[in-house]
XYZ file of C-alpha atoms in Angstrom:
421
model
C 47.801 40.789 17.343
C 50.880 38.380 17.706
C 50.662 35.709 20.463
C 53.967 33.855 21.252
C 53.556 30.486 22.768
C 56.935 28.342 23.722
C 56.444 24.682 22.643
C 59.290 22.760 25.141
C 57.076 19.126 26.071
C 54.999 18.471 23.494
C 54.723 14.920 23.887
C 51.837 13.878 22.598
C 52.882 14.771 19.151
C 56.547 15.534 18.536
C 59.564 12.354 18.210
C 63.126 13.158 17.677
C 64.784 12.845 14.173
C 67.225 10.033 15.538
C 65.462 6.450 15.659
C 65.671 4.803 19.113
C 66.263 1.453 18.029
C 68.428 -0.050 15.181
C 65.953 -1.788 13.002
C 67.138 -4.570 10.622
C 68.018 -3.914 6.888
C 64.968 -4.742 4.813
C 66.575 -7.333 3.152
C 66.737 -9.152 6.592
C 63.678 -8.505 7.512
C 60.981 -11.655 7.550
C 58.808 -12.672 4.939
C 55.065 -11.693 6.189
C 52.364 -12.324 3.637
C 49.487 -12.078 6.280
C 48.897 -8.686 7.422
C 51.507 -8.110 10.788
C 48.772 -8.536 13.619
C 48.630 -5.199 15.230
C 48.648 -6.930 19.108
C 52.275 -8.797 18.383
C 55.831 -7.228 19.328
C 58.204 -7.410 16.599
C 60.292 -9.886 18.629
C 57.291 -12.294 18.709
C 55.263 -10.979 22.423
C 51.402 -10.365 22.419
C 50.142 -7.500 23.686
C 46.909 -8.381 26.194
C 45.938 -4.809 28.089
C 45.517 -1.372 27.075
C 48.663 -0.817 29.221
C 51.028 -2.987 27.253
C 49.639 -1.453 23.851
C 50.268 2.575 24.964
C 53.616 1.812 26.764
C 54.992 -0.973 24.381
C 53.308 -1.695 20.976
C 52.236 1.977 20.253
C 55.925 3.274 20.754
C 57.392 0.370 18.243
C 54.739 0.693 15.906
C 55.693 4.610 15.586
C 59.417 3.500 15.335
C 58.641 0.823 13.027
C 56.318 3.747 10.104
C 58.612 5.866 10.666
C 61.899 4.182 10.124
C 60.842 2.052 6.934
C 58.256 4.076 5.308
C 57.607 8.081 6.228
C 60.456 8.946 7.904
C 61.194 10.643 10.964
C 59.400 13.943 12.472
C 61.634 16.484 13.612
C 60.986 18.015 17.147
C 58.044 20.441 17.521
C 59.304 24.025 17.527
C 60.790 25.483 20.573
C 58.949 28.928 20.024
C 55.913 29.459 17.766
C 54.254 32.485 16.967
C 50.346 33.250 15.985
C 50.133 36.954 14.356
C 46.194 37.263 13.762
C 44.918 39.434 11.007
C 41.636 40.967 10.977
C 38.509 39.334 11.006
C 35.839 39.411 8.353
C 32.501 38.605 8.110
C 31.073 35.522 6.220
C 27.691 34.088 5.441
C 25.627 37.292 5.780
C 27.171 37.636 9.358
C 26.997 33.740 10.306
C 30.446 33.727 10.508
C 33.806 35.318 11.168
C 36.796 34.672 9.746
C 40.565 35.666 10.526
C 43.904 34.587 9.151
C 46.652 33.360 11.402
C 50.331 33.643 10.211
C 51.691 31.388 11.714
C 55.646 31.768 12.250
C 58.273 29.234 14.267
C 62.444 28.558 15.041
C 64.462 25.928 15.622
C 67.047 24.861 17.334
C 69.665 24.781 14.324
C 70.837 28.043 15.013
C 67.708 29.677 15.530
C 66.619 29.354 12.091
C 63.143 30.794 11.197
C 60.633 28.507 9.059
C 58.582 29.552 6.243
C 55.027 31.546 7.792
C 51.681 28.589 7.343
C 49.191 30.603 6.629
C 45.965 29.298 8.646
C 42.453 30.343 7.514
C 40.336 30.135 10.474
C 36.626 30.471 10.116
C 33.736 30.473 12.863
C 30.381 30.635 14.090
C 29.584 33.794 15.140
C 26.696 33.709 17.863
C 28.169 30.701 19.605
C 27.766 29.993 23.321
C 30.065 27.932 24.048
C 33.200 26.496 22.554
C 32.804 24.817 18.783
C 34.203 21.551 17.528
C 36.559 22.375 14.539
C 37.293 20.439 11.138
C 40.302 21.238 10.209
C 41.784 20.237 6.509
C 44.587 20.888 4.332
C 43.941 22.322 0.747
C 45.674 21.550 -2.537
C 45.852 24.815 -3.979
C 45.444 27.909 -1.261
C 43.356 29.073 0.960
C 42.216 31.956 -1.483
C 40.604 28.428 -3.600
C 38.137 28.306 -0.542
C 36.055 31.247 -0.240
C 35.825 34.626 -3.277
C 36.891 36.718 -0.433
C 39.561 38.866 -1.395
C 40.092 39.029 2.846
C 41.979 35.944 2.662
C 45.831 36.430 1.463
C 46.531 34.921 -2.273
C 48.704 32.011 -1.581
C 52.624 32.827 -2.558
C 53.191 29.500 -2.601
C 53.804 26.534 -4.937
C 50.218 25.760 -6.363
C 49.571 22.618 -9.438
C 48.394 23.399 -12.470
C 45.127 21.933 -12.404
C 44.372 24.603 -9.571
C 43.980 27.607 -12.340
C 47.771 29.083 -11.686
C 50.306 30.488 -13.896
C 53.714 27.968 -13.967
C 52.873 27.038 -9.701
C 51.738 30.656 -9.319
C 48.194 31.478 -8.312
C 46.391 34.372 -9.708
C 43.303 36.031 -8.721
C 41.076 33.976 -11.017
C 41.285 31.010 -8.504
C 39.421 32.684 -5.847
C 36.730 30.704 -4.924
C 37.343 27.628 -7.427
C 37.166 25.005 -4.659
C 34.235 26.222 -2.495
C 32.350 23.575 -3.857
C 34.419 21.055 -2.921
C 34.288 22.101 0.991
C 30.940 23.298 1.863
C 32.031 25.578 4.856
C 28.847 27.119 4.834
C 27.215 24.054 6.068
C 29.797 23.471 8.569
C 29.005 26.417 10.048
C 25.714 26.250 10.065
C 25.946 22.496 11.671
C 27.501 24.403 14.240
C 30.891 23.387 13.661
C 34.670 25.972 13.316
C 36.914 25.146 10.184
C 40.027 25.764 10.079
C 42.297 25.430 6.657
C 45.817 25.390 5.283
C 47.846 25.367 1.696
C 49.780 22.016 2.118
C 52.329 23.644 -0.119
C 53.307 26.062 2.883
C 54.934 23.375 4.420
C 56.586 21.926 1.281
C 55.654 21.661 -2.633
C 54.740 18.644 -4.133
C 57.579 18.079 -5.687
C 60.430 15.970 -5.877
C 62.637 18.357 -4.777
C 64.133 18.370 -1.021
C 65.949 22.019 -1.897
C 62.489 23.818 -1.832
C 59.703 23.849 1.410
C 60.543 22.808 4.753
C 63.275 20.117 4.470
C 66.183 22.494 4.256
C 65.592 24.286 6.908
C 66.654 20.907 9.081
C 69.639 19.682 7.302
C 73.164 19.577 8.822
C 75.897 21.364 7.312
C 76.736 20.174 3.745
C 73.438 17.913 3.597
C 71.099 18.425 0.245
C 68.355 15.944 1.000
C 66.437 13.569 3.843
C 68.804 10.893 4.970
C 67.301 7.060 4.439
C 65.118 7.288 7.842
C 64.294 11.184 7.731
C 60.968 12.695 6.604
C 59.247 12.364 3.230
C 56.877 15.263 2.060
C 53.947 13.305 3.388
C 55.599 13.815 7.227
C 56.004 17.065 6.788
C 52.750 17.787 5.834
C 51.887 16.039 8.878
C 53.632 18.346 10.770
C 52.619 21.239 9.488
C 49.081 20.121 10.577
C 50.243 19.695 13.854
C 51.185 23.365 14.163
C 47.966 24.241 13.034
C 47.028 22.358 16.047
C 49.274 24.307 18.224
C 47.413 27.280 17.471
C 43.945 25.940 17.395
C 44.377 24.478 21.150
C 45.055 28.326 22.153
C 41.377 29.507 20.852
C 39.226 30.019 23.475
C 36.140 29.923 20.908
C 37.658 26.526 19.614
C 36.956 22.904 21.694
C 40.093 21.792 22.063
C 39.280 18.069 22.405
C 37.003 17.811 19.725
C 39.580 18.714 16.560
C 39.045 16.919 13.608
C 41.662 16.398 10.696
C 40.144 15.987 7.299
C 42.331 15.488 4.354
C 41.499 14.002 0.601
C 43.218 11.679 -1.328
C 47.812 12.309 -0.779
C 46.211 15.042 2.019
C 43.969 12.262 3.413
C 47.174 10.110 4.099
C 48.548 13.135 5.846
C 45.453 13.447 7.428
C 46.113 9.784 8.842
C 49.470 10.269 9.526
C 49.091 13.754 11.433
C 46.171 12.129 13.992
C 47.936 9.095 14.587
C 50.969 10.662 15.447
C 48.873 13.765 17.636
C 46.462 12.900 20.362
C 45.200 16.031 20.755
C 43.675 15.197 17.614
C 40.642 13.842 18.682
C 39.244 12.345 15.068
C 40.331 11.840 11.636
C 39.108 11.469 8.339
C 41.415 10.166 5.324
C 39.232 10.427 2.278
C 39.641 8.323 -0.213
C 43.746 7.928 0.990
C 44.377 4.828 -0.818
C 47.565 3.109 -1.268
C 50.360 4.715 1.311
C 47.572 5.711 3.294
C 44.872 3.398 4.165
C 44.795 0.891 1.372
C 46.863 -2.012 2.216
C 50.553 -2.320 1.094
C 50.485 -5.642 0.340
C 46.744 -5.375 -1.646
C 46.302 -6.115 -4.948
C 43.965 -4.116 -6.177
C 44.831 -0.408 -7.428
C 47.961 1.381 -6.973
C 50.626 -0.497 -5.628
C 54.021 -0.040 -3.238
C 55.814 0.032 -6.595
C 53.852 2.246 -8.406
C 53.345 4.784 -5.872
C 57.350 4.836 -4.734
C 58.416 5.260 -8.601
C 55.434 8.112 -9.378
C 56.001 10.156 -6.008
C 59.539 9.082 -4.611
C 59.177 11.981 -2.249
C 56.189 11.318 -0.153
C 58.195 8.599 1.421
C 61.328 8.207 2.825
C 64.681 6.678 1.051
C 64.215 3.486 2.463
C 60.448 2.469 1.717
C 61.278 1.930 -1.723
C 63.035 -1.218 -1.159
C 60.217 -2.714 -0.821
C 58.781 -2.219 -3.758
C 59.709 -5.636 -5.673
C 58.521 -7.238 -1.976
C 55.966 -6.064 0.196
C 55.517 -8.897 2.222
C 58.654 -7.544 4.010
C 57.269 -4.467 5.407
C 57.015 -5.389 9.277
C 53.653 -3.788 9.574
C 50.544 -2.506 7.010
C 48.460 0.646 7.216
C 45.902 -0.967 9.434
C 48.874 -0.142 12.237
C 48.942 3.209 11.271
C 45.058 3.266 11.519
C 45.631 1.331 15.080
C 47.761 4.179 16.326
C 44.006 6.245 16.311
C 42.437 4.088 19.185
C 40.551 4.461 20.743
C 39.740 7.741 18.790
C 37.381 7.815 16.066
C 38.535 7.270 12.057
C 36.318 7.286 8.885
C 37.542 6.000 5.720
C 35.301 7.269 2.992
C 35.269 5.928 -0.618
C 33.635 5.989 -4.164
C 32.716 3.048 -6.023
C 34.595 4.014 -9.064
C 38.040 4.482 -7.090
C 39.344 1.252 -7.541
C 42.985 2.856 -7.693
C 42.210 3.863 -3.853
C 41.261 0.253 -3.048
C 38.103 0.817 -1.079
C 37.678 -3.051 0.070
C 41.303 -2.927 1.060
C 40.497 -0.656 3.131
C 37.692 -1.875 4.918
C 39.642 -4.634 5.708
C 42.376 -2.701 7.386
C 39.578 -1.504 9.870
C 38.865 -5.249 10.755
C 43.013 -6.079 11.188
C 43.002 -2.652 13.297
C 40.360 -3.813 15.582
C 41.678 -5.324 18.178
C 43.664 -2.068 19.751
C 40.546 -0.564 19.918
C 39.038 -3.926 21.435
C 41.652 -3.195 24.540
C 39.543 0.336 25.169
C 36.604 -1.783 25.407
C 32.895 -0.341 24.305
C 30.257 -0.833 22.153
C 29.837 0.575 18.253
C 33.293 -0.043 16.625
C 33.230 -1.547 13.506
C 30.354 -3.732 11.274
C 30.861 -7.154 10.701
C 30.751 -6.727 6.756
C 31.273 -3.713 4.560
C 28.364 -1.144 4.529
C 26.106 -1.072 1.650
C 26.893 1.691 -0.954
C 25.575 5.115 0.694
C 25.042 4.215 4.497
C 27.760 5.093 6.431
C 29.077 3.100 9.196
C 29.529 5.626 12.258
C 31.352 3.283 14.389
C 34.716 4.217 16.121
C 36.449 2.407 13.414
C 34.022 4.046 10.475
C 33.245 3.472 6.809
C 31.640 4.836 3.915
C 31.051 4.253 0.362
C 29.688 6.322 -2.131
C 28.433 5.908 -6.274
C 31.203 8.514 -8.042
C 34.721 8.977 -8.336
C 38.108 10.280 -6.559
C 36.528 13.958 -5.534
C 34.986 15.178 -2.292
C 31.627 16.991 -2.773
C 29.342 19.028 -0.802
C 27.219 15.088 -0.532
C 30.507 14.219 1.222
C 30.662 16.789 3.933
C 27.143 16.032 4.865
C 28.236 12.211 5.715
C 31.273 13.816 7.488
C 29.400 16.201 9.465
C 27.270 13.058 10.426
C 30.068 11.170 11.687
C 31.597 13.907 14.219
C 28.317 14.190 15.530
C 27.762 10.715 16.570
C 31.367 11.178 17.933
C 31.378 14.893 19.384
């Protein structure tokens, strides 16, 4: 069945590739070495009422990530099309799942993108409309589930997930179920929806390959200084994931969460604070470029990060590599750009490269946007103890282990969009 939607006003999630303001040259921007508070204009103003944040500091915060450190998002598509293969059944009849090829133009001459291949999956026997968790994978959708009803990925896949020089093979089926329990989403009563990030565009630093192309002008071979990194356009490819999950009937439409883990789980950051109809997010274990602080000092760094994976990032965030204290705002803005919608930042105890105090402490310098909204249950006074999770809007959790996600993990998850959904 193909369903065409056209995509003209979509708003909420979609910003031109020109910036709207000329922005100083790093080099002239100020020295900051406290963290930029998240309630003051960049001219020097304070923001006092919900108002003033959505129409004024919200707007120049997007400018001000986009423009110095991910670049900017291209325009959603004008026309996007949802072909929907044939559903299977899943967890001795549970469940049903479907593919959805997803296919979309542009306005450069019409051009057609690359297909994202969506794996939808969800409960069968349901009443009413489910919340959905929907993630982006490392290594195909095939990695999920043994089921040889879901397509073997054709595109770029690492190493480490059991390919053939970027090629999967059959072999990989199934290889990451552990790592996403969808049989207990489902039977928590909860959709899931998934996608290869490579779809969009490979890990790689490489702007000839994925998505970028496809948006150049004539005679241009990679992002200009302000256009999107490979972390933006995984973004966007979660968005139009979105666009088709808002069109289910059998899907809630304001109760979509974005789950990502580790480079993902700064997409998954990126993607919700850029996309209200994303009603919660979950960067897991995101660390620096994500939700660690730029200017920490603990774990990866700004320079570190920018010289092992110059293409997450646009051109001009690695100027400020050798000083930090430039950058006019820190990741607790891009975790301000969520409120009043719930975030969780979930850690392990023995990923010290992800900076897991760092990041607690960018829910505290986020705070007060989601102070404007008003309510109860935000954000603990000090960091939770290792295992409880803080469900607040502004959540937190901590866990003995390493940089993984487990079946343990998806359990704390679950918890969290119920106190939320």
């Amino acid at each position: 069945m193909l369903i065409r939607s056209v995509l003209c006003l979509l708003m909420l999630c979609s910003v031109s590739f020109l910036p709207a303001a000329d922005w100083p040259a790093v080099e002239k921007l100020p020295e900051q070495p406290e963290y930029p508070p998240v309630l003051k204009m960049f001219a020097g103003s304070t923001i006092n009422s919900v108002e003033e944040w959505e129409q004024q500091r919200r707007p120049e915060l997007k400018e001000l990530i986009q423009y110095y450190m991910y670049g900017y998002f291209p325009a959603a598509p004008e026309e996007i099309d949802f072909e929907l293969k044939p559903e299977f059944s899943l967890f001795e009849g549970k469940a049903r799942g479907f593919e959805v090829v997803i296919t979309y133009a542009i306005k450069q001459g019409g051009k057609k993108l690359p297909p994202l291949n969506l794996l939808v999956i969800l409960p069968r026997n349901s009443e009413k409309p489910v919340p959905l968790f929907l993630g982006m994978n490392f290594c195909g959708n095939h990695t999920l589930l043994p089921n040889k009803e879901i397509t073997l990925t054709k595109s770029w896949v690492y190493d480490s997930c059991g390919g053939q020089d970027h090629h999967a093979i059959e072999g990989s089926r199934g290889s990451q179920f552990n790592d996403w329990g969808i049989d207990t989403i489902i039977e928590r009563g909860y959709g899931f929806a998934a996608f290869h990030s490579a779809d969009i565009d490979p890990d790689e630093n490489d702007f000839t390959n994925g998505i970028h192309p496809y948006f150049y002008k004539k005679g241009q071979t990679s992002p200009g200084p302000h256009e999107w990194g490979t972390i933006a356009a995984w973004a966007w490819g979660a968005q139009r994931a979105v666009d088709y999950l808002v069109t289910n009937p059998n899907v809630n439409k304001n109760q979509i969460a974005l789950i990502g883990h580790s480079r993902l789980g700064k997409t998954a950051l990126l993607a919700a604070a850029f996309d209200e109809r994303i009603a919660l997010s979950i960067p897991h274990q995101a660390g620096c470029g994500g939700t660690a602080p730029n200017r920490g000092t603990v774990g990866e760094s700004v320079e570190i990060i920018n010289r092992a994976f110059p293409h997450w990032f646009n051109n001009t965030f690695p100027k400020f590599s050798q000083d930090v204290n430039r950058i006019p705002f820190d990741q607790h803005s891009l975790v301000a750009l969520m409120a009043p919608r719930p975030v969780l930042l979930s850690n392990a105890v023995e990923d010290t490269w992800a900076d897991p105090e760092g990041q607690f402490l960018m829910l505290k310098e986020a705070r007060p946007a989601f102070d404007l909204y008003g309510g109860d249950n935000l954000l603990d006074e000090e960091q939770p103890k290792l295992g409880k999770l803080s469900a607040g809007r502004l959540g937190y959790y901590i866990r003995e282990g390493n940089h993984s996600m487990t079946r343990g993990d998806w359990q704390v998850f679950l918890n969290y969009a119920d106190t939320h959904f």
